[in-house]
Short mmCIF file of C-alpha atoms and ligand atoms in Angstrom, two decimals:
data_model
loop_
_atom_site.label_atom_id
_atom_site.label_comp_id
_atom_site.label_asym_id
_atom_site.label_seq_id
_atom_site.Cartn_x
_atom_site.Cartn_y
_atom_site.Cartn_z
CA MET A 15 117.57 31.38 -55.94
CA ILE A 16 119.85 31.23 -58.96
CA GLY A 17 121.48 34.14 -60.67
CA ILE A 18 119.70 34.00 -64.00
CA PHE A 19 116.61 36.16 -64.03
CA ASP A 20 114.37 37.35 -66.81
CA LYS A 21 112.81 40.79 -66.90
CA GLU A 22 109.52 39.71 -65.33
CA GLU A 23 111.26 38.03 -62.42
CA LEU A 24 113.42 41.09 -61.85
CA LYS A 25 110.38 43.40 -61.86
CA TYR A 26 108.75 41.23 -59.24
CA LEU A 27 111.88 40.98 -57.07
CA LEU A 28 112.56 44.72 -57.23
CA GLN A 29 109.24 45.34 -55.54
CA LEU A 30 109.78 43.04 -52.59
CA ARG A 31 109.45 44.76 -49.21
CA GLY A 32 109.32 43.62 -45.57
CA ALA A 33 110.36 40.08 -44.68
CA GLU A 34 110.64 38.97 -48.32
CA GLN A 35 112.93 41.86 -49.08
CA GLN A 36 115.08 41.01 -46.06
CA SER A 37 115.51 37.49 -47.30
CA LEU A 38 116.52 38.76 -50.77
CA LEU A 39 119.16 41.04 -49.24
CA GLU A 40 120.39 38.22 -47.01
CA ARG A 41 120.75 35.86 -49.96
CA ALA A 42 122.79 38.46 -51.81
CA ARG A 43 125.06 38.93 -48.82
CA ILE A 44 125.57 35.17 -48.49
CA THR A 45 126.32 34.94 -52.22
CA ARG A 46 128.92 37.69 -51.86
CA ASP A 47 130.52 35.97 -48.88
CA LYS A 48 130.68 32.65 -50.75
CA THR A 49 132.12 34.07 -53.97
CA VAL A 50 134.26 37.16 -53.33
CA GLY A 51 134.23 36.94 -49.53
CA ASN A 52 133.26 39.53 -46.95
CA SER A 53 136.12 41.95 -47.67
CA CYS A 54 135.15 45.58 -47.99
CA TYR A 55 137.54 47.61 -50.17
CA LEU A 56 138.10 51.30 -49.58
CA ARG A 57 138.61 53.74 -52.45
CA GLY A 58 139.47 57.34 -51.66
CA LEU A 59 137.32 59.68 -53.75
CA ILE A 60 139.04 62.87 -54.91
CA GLU A 61 136.68 65.40 -56.51
CA LEU A 62 139.24 67.14 -58.69
CA SER A 63 137.11 69.86 -60.24
CA ASN A 64 133.47 70.88 -60.61
CA TYR A 65 133.94 72.63 -63.95
CA CYS A 66 131.78 70.69 -66.40
CA CYS A 67 131.08 71.03 -70.10
CA LYS A 68 127.88 69.01 -69.80
CA ASP A 69 124.39 70.09 -68.86
CA CYS A 70 122.77 66.90 -67.54
CA LEU A 71 119.28 67.76 -66.37
CA TYR A 72 119.69 66.11 -62.94
CA CYS A 73 123.15 67.18 -61.89
CA GLY A 74 124.00 70.02 -59.52
CA ILE A 75 127.36 70.77 -61.16
CA ARG A 76 125.88 71.05 -64.68
CA LYS A 77 127.35 73.82 -66.76
CA GLY A 78 124.09 75.79 -66.62
CA ASN A 79 124.10 76.08 -62.82
CA LYS A 80 125.40 79.59 -62.22
CA ASN A 81 124.81 79.33 -58.48
CA ILE A 82 127.94 77.43 -57.54
CA THR A 83 131.55 78.39 -57.04
CA ARG A 84 133.69 76.54 -59.53
CA TYR A 85 137.04 75.15 -58.37
CA ASP A 86 140.04 73.11 -59.47
CA LEU A 87 142.09 71.38 -56.79
CA SER A 88 145.78 72.21 -56.92
CA ASP A 89 148.29 69.44 -57.63
CA GLN A 90 149.44 69.76 -54.04
CA GLU A 91 145.89 69.19 -52.78
CA VAL A 92 145.56 66.10 -54.97
CA PHE A 93 148.92 64.75 -53.79
CA SER A 94 148.04 65.21 -50.12
CA ALA A 95 144.74 63.41 -50.65
CA VAL A 96 146.57 60.57 -52.43
CA GLN A 97 149.08 60.35 -49.58
CA TYR A 98 146.17 60.22 -47.12
CA ALA A 99 144.67 57.28 -49.03
CA PHE A 100 148.00 55.47 -49.02
CA ASP A 101 148.63 56.16 -45.32
CA ASN A 102 145.22 54.78 -44.49
CA GLY A 103 145.68 51.57 -46.46
CA TYR A 104 143.12 52.31 -49.18
CA GLY A 105 143.59 50.06 -52.22
CA SER A 106 142.76 52.73 -54.75
CA VAL A 107 142.12 56.40 -55.35
CA VAL A 108 139.30 57.56 -57.60
CA ILE A 109 139.91 60.79 -59.47
CA GLN A 110 136.52 62.23 -60.36
CA SER A 111 135.70 65.50 -62.04
CA GLY A 112 133.13 67.38 -64.06
CA GLU A 113 133.64 66.60 -67.72
CA ASN A 114 136.47 68.43 -69.47
CA THR A 115 138.00 67.35 -72.78
CA SER A 116 140.51 70.17 -73.21
CA ALA A 117 144.10 69.33 -74.12
CA SER A 118 145.37 70.93 -70.92
CA PHE A 119 143.01 68.84 -68.76
CA ILE A 120 144.04 65.65 -70.56
CA ARG A 121 147.72 66.53 -69.98
CA ARG A 122 147.08 67.35 -66.36
CA ILE A 123 145.41 64.00 -65.68
CA THR A 124 148.27 62.21 -67.43
CA SER A 125 150.78 63.95 -65.22
CA LEU A 126 148.79 63.24 -62.04
CA ILE A 127 148.71 59.54 -63.01
CA ASP A 128 152.47 59.67 -63.70
CA HIS A 129 153.12 61.17 -60.30
CA ILE A 130 151.03 58.57 -58.48
CA ARG A 131 152.65 55.70 -60.42
CA LYS A 132 156.16 56.99 -59.71
CA ASN A 133 155.55 57.47 -56.00
CA TYR A 134 153.34 54.51 -55.13
CA GLY A 135 153.93 51.94 -57.89
CA ASN A 136 151.41 49.15 -57.64
CA ASN A 137 150.54 49.94 -54.04
CA LEU A 138 147.77 52.29 -55.04
CA GLN A 139 145.49 51.53 -57.95
CA ILE A 140 144.26 54.48 -60.00
CA THR A 141 140.60 54.69 -60.88
CA LEU A 142 139.28 57.46 -63.12
CA SER A 143 135.78 58.89 -63.26
CA LEU A 144 136.15 61.68 -65.80
CA GLY A 145 133.24 61.12 -68.12
CA GLU A 146 133.24 60.67 -71.87
CA GLN A 147 136.59 61.14 -73.55
CA SER A 148 138.02 60.07 -76.90
CA GLU A 149 139.43 56.58 -77.29
CA ASP A 150 142.91 58.13 -77.63
CA THR A 151 142.56 59.89 -74.32
CA TYR A 152 141.38 56.73 -72.57
CA GLN A 153 144.36 54.92 -74.09
CA ARG A 154 146.78 57.61 -73.02
CA TRP A 155 145.59 57.50 -69.41
CA PHE A 156 145.66 53.70 -69.43
CA ASP A 157 149.23 53.72 -70.74
CA ALA A 158 150.17 56.19 -68.02
CA GLY A 159 148.95 53.68 -65.42
CA ALA A 160 145.23 54.09 -64.70
CA SER A 161 143.63 50.66 -64.47
CA ARG A 162 139.95 51.27 -63.70
CA TYR A 163 137.29 53.57 -65.09
CA LEU A 164 133.84 54.44 -63.79
CA LEU A 165 131.33 55.76 -66.30
CA ARG A 166 127.69 55.44 -65.39
CA ILE A 167 125.19 54.83 -68.16
CA GLU A 168 122.74 56.74 -65.89
CA SER A 169 119.87 54.91 -67.59
CA SER A 170 120.34 52.07 -70.03
CA VAL A 171 116.99 52.74 -71.71
CA PRO A 172 117.51 55.23 -74.55
CA SER A 173 114.11 56.93 -74.14
CA LEU A 174 114.75 57.69 -70.44
CA TYR A 175 118.36 58.68 -71.18
CA LYS A 176 116.91 61.25 -73.60
CA GLN A 177 114.47 62.58 -71.03
CA ILE A 178 117.22 63.32 -68.49
CA HIS A 179 119.77 64.85 -70.87
CA PRO A 180 119.68 67.81 -73.24
CA GLN A 181 119.03 66.93 -76.86
CA ASP A 182 122.33 67.86 -78.43
CA ARG A 183 125.41 66.17 -79.75
CA LEU A 184 127.22 66.33 -76.41
CA HIS A 185 124.63 64.18 -74.65
CA GLN A 186 124.12 61.17 -76.91
CA TYR A 187 123.25 57.72 -75.58
CA SER A 188 125.19 56.16 -78.46
CA CYS A 189 128.36 58.07 -77.47
CA ARG A 190 128.07 56.85 -73.89
CA ILE A 191 127.81 53.26 -75.13
CA SER A 192 130.81 53.68 -77.44
CA ALA A 193 132.82 55.16 -74.58
CA LEU A 194 132.06 52.12 -72.42
CA GLN A 195 133.03 49.78 -75.25
CA ASN A 196 136.28 51.67 -75.85
CA LEU A 197 137.18 51.42 -72.17
CA LYS A 198 136.62 47.68 -72.24
CA ARG A 199 138.61 47.20 -75.42
CA ILE A 200 141.57 49.12 -74.00
CA GLY A 201 141.66 46.83 -70.98
CA TYR A 202 140.34 48.89 -68.11
CA GLN A 203 138.28 47.33 -65.37
CA VAL A 204 135.04 49.01 -66.28
CA GLY A 205 132.37 50.18 -63.90
CA THR A 206 128.98 51.59 -64.72
CA GLY A 207 125.72 52.23 -62.93
CA VAL A 208 122.43 54.06 -62.91
CA MET A 209 120.43 56.45 -60.76
CA ILE A 210 117.47 54.87 -59.04
CA GLY A 211 114.11 56.61 -58.57
CA LEU A 212 114.34 59.04 -61.48
CA PRO A 213 111.20 60.70 -62.80
CA PHE A 214 109.73 58.63 -65.67
CA GLN A 215 111.62 55.52 -64.45
CA THR A 216 109.60 52.32 -63.99
CA THR A 217 110.58 49.03 -62.37
CA GLU A 218 110.64 47.62 -65.87
CA ILE A 219 113.36 50.15 -66.74
CA LEU A 220 115.34 49.21 -63.63
CA ALA A 221 115.04 45.54 -64.61
CA GLU A 222 116.39 46.53 -68.05
CA ASP A 223 119.28 48.32 -66.33
CA LEU A 224 120.26 45.15 -64.48
CA LEU A 225 120.12 43.11 -67.67
CA PHE A 226 122.14 45.78 -69.47
CA MET A 227 124.95 45.58 -66.89
CA GLN A 228 124.97 41.82 -67.20
CA ARG A 229 125.11 41.99 -71.02
CA LEU A 230 127.90 44.57 -70.94
CA ASP A 231 129.74 42.19 -68.63
CA ILE A 232 130.91 45.00 -66.36
CA ASP A 233 133.57 44.53 -63.67
CA MET A 234 132.32 47.12 -61.20
CA CYS A 235 129.12 48.93 -60.41
CA GLY A 236 128.22 52.11 -58.56
CA MET A 237 124.56 52.96 -58.41
CA GLY A 238 122.38 54.79 -55.97
CA PRO A 239 119.22 56.79 -55.43
CA TYR A 240 118.47 59.85 -57.53
CA LEU A 241 118.30 62.91 -55.27
CA GLU A 242 116.72 66.02 -56.68
CA HIS A 243 118.65 69.30 -56.86
CA ARG A 244 116.66 72.54 -57.02
CA GLU A 245 119.10 74.23 -59.40
CA THR A 246 118.44 71.64 -62.11
CA PRO A 247 115.70 71.32 -64.75
CA LEU A 248 114.64 67.87 -63.52
CA TYR A 249 113.59 69.41 -60.19
CA GLU A 250 110.33 70.40 -61.85
CA TYR A 251 109.35 66.74 -62.02
CA ARG A 252 109.96 65.96 -58.36
CA SER A 253 106.30 65.10 -57.78
CA LEU A 254 106.81 62.11 -60.08
CA ILE A 255 109.55 60.45 -58.06
CA PRO A 256 109.13 57.82 -55.35
CA SER A 257 109.56 58.75 -51.67
CA LEU A 258 113.06 58.78 -50.21
CA SER A 259 112.45 55.53 -48.37
CA GLU A 260 111.12 53.93 -51.53
CA ARG A 261 114.21 55.06 -53.50
CA PHE A 262 116.37 53.67 -50.71
CA SER A 263 114.59 50.31 -50.73
CA LEU A 264 114.76 50.07 -54.50
CA SER A 265 118.49 50.84 -54.39
CA LEU A 266 119.14 48.04 -51.91
CA ASN A 267 117.15 45.62 -54.05
CA MET A 268 119.10 46.69 -57.14
CA ILE A 269 122.40 45.99 -55.34
CA ALA A 270 121.18 42.62 -54.09
CA LEU A 271 119.88 41.52 -57.49
CA LEU A 272 123.04 42.58 -59.28
CA ARG A 273 125.10 40.62 -56.75
CA LEU A 274 123.00 37.53 -57.46
CA MET A 275 123.32 38.06 -61.22
CA MET A 276 127.04 38.93 -61.25
CA PRO A 277 128.47 37.38 -58.06
CA SER A 278 132.14 38.25 -58.64
CA ILE A 279 131.98 41.94 -59.60
CA ASN A 280 132.80 44.81 -57.25
CA ILE A 281 129.72 46.77 -56.18
CA ALA A 282 129.98 50.08 -54.34
CA ALA A 283 127.70 51.17 -51.55
CA THR A 284 127.46 54.79 -52.73
CA THR A 285 127.39 58.14 -50.96
CA ALA A 286 123.87 58.81 -52.22
CA LEU A 287 122.67 55.96 -49.95
CA GLN A 288 124.32 57.76 -47.05
CA ALA A 289 122.49 60.96 -48.00
CA ILE A 290 119.17 59.24 -47.26
CA ASP A 291 120.23 57.19 -44.23
CA LYS A 292 123.35 57.85 -42.20
CA GLU A 293 124.04 54.12 -42.19
CA GLY A 294 122.99 53.78 -45.82
CA ARG A 295 126.33 52.59 -47.09
CA GLU A 296 126.58 49.94 -44.40
CA LYS A 297 123.07 48.78 -45.34
CA GLY A 298 124.39 48.59 -48.91
CA LEU A 299 127.15 46.26 -47.69
CA LYS A 300 124.54 44.09 -46.01
CA ALA A 301 122.72 43.87 -49.35
CA GLY A 302 125.80 42.50 -51.10
CA ALA A 303 128.00 45.52 -51.91
CA ASN A 304 131.74 45.22 -51.17
CA VAL A 305 133.24 48.67 -51.80
CA ILE A 306 133.03 51.99 -49.95
CA MET A 307 134.43 55.22 -51.36
CA PRO A 308 135.23 57.62 -48.52
CA ASN A 309 135.41 61.21 -49.70
CA ILE A 310 138.98 62.49 -49.30
CA THR A 311 138.51 65.78 -51.18
CA PRO A 312 139.89 68.75 -49.20
CA VAL A 313 136.99 69.84 -46.99
CA HIS A 314 136.81 73.42 -48.27
CA SER A 315 135.98 72.26 -51.81
CA ARG A 316 133.40 69.64 -50.89
CA GLU A 317 130.45 72.00 -50.59
CA SER A 318 130.99 73.03 -54.21
CA TYR A 319 130.70 69.45 -55.44
CA GLN A 320 127.01 69.04 -54.71
CA LEU A 321 125.84 66.67 -57.42
CA TYR A 322 122.59 66.54 -55.43
CA GLU A 323 121.24 68.34 -52.39
CA ASN A 324 122.18 67.20 -48.88
CA LYS A 325 125.23 65.36 -50.17
CA PRO A 326 127.17 64.41 -47.02
CA LEU A 327 130.17 66.71 -46.62
CA SER A 328 132.06 64.61 -44.12
CA GLU A 329 132.08 61.02 -43.02
CA ALA A 330 128.79 61.84 -41.27
CA GLY A 331 130.69 63.69 -38.57
CA ASN A 332 132.48 60.48 -37.70
CA SER A 333 136.15 59.72 -37.70
CA ASN A 334 137.51 56.90 -39.82
CA LEU A 335 137.19 54.79 -36.73
CA GLY A 336 133.43 55.29 -36.71
CA LEU A 337 133.25 54.26 -40.36
CA TYR A 338 135.47 51.23 -39.79
CA GLN A 339 133.37 50.10 -36.85
CA ARG A 340 130.17 50.40 -38.83
CA ILE A 341 131.66 48.43 -41.74
CA GLU A 342 132.62 45.67 -39.34
CA GLN A 343 129.21 45.74 -37.71
CA ALA A 344 127.79 45.18 -41.19
CA GLY A 345 129.68 41.86 -41.23
CA CYS A 346 132.64 42.87 -43.39
CA ARG A 347 136.38 42.78 -42.88
CA ILE A 348 138.12 45.89 -44.11
CA ALA A 349 140.69 45.02 -46.76
CA PHE A 350 143.51 47.40 -45.90
CA ASN A 351 146.45 47.59 -48.31
CA GLU A 352 144.78 45.32 -50.87
CA ALA A 353 144.18 46.33 -54.47
CA GLY A 354 140.79 44.63 -54.53
CA THR A 355 140.85 44.02 -58.27
CA SER A 356 137.47 42.91 -59.53
CA ALA A 357 137.44 39.09 -59.33
CA HIS A 358 135.16 39.11 -62.36
CA PHE A 359 137.83 40.95 -64.34
CA LEU A 360 140.55 38.54 -63.21
CA ASN A 361 138.41 35.52 -64.14
CA LYS A 362 137.82 36.89 -67.63
CA LYS A 363 141.53 37.51 -68.10
CA SER A 364 142.53 34.00 -67.06
CA HIS A 365 139.93 32.53 -69.46
CA ASN A 366 141.33 34.54 -72.33
CA SER A 367 144.98 33.77 -71.72
N1 LIG B 428 121.22 62.37 -57.73
C1 LIG B 428 121.95 61.24 -57.60
N2 LIG B 428 123.08 61.02 -58.29
C2 LIG B 428 123.50 61.97 -59.12
N3 LIG B 428 124.57 62.04 -59.93
C3 LIG B 428 124.56 63.21 -60.56
N4 LIG B 428 123.49 63.93 -60.21
C4 LIG B 428 122.81 63.17 -59.29
C5 LIG B 428 121.62 63.35 -58.57
N5 LIG B 428 120.89 64.47 -58.68
C6 LIG B 428 125.48 60.91 -60.12
C7 LIG B 428 125.51 60.50 -61.60
C8 LIG B 428 126.97 60.62 -61.98
C9 LIG B 428 127.65 60.52 -60.64
C10 LIG B 428 129.02 61.11 -60.60
O1 LIG B 428 126.80 61.25 -59.78
O2 LIG B 428 125.06 59.15 -61.72
O3 LIG B 428 127.41 59.62 -62.86
#
């Protein structure tokens, strides 16, 4: 099986189940092992704040949800989480937050990046996941020392993007695309991704999503099942979505196909997989993913960062050791103290220099 697929082939492959699906997942895993190897990189996820200026129709921390306690982590809390990541040999920390474009937020992020750079140098890569910002802001954070940025397209098909976002100037598909292009131009390693199993989503749309990521020539991907949240407008359409096990299967097939299409990118096995199956992330690794993002947010704030219902609050009640064992059982070696820069990104750079 080669890595160039057209839309019809992708539609067919996305629907594979049973033994045929297993062989697809296995091929993806073998492709990963042959190209980027079986290393699994750890990224510590810090959920900085759940204040959000956006009102995405699927998301539990949308501005319109009045039923959650809003929080901002203190600098001290962020620093302890960063130290934890360093002490545990994680290659990178991911600073994620609800969207905020205020001058004070932009300054705060810059100073957090400064602090991490000063204290850890190149031993800890900084990944940001802070939504749509101006090109200047992206540049400022890059200059301060952030090297990676995650910004999901959510759905690459404009009509579905419209159906899952409010119709106003803050939630424009074209702005999301420009943001991704700006990030690339500045020189970040860029990650994107989609939710899988959304209402109104077809396998054709998922096939389009895969082709979109290939065309955008992304360096990293994080994608996972859509999980409905009762405090969101999209909850009304829950009868239209596939079963949990179907969303799980589709997510694994998406990971496997993307690995076959883009063998040298980094692909995360996301927390949403773990919300459906307690070994979901490890199953993601077996389908070709190579990154896990353990949540290192202070425990007391985690329950307020419920993007979707039943989001796991801890490492499934397991210690790190439990997680490490399961990663190894999935056939991976844990890459402690390695940056784990996207090989795809490095290859592009060496071609251009
Ligand atoms: N189900 C699954 N993923 C979700 N996200 C937000 N809401 C949900 C949901 N209900 C994802 C989005 C966002 C990321 C931070 O969390 O894809 O980009």
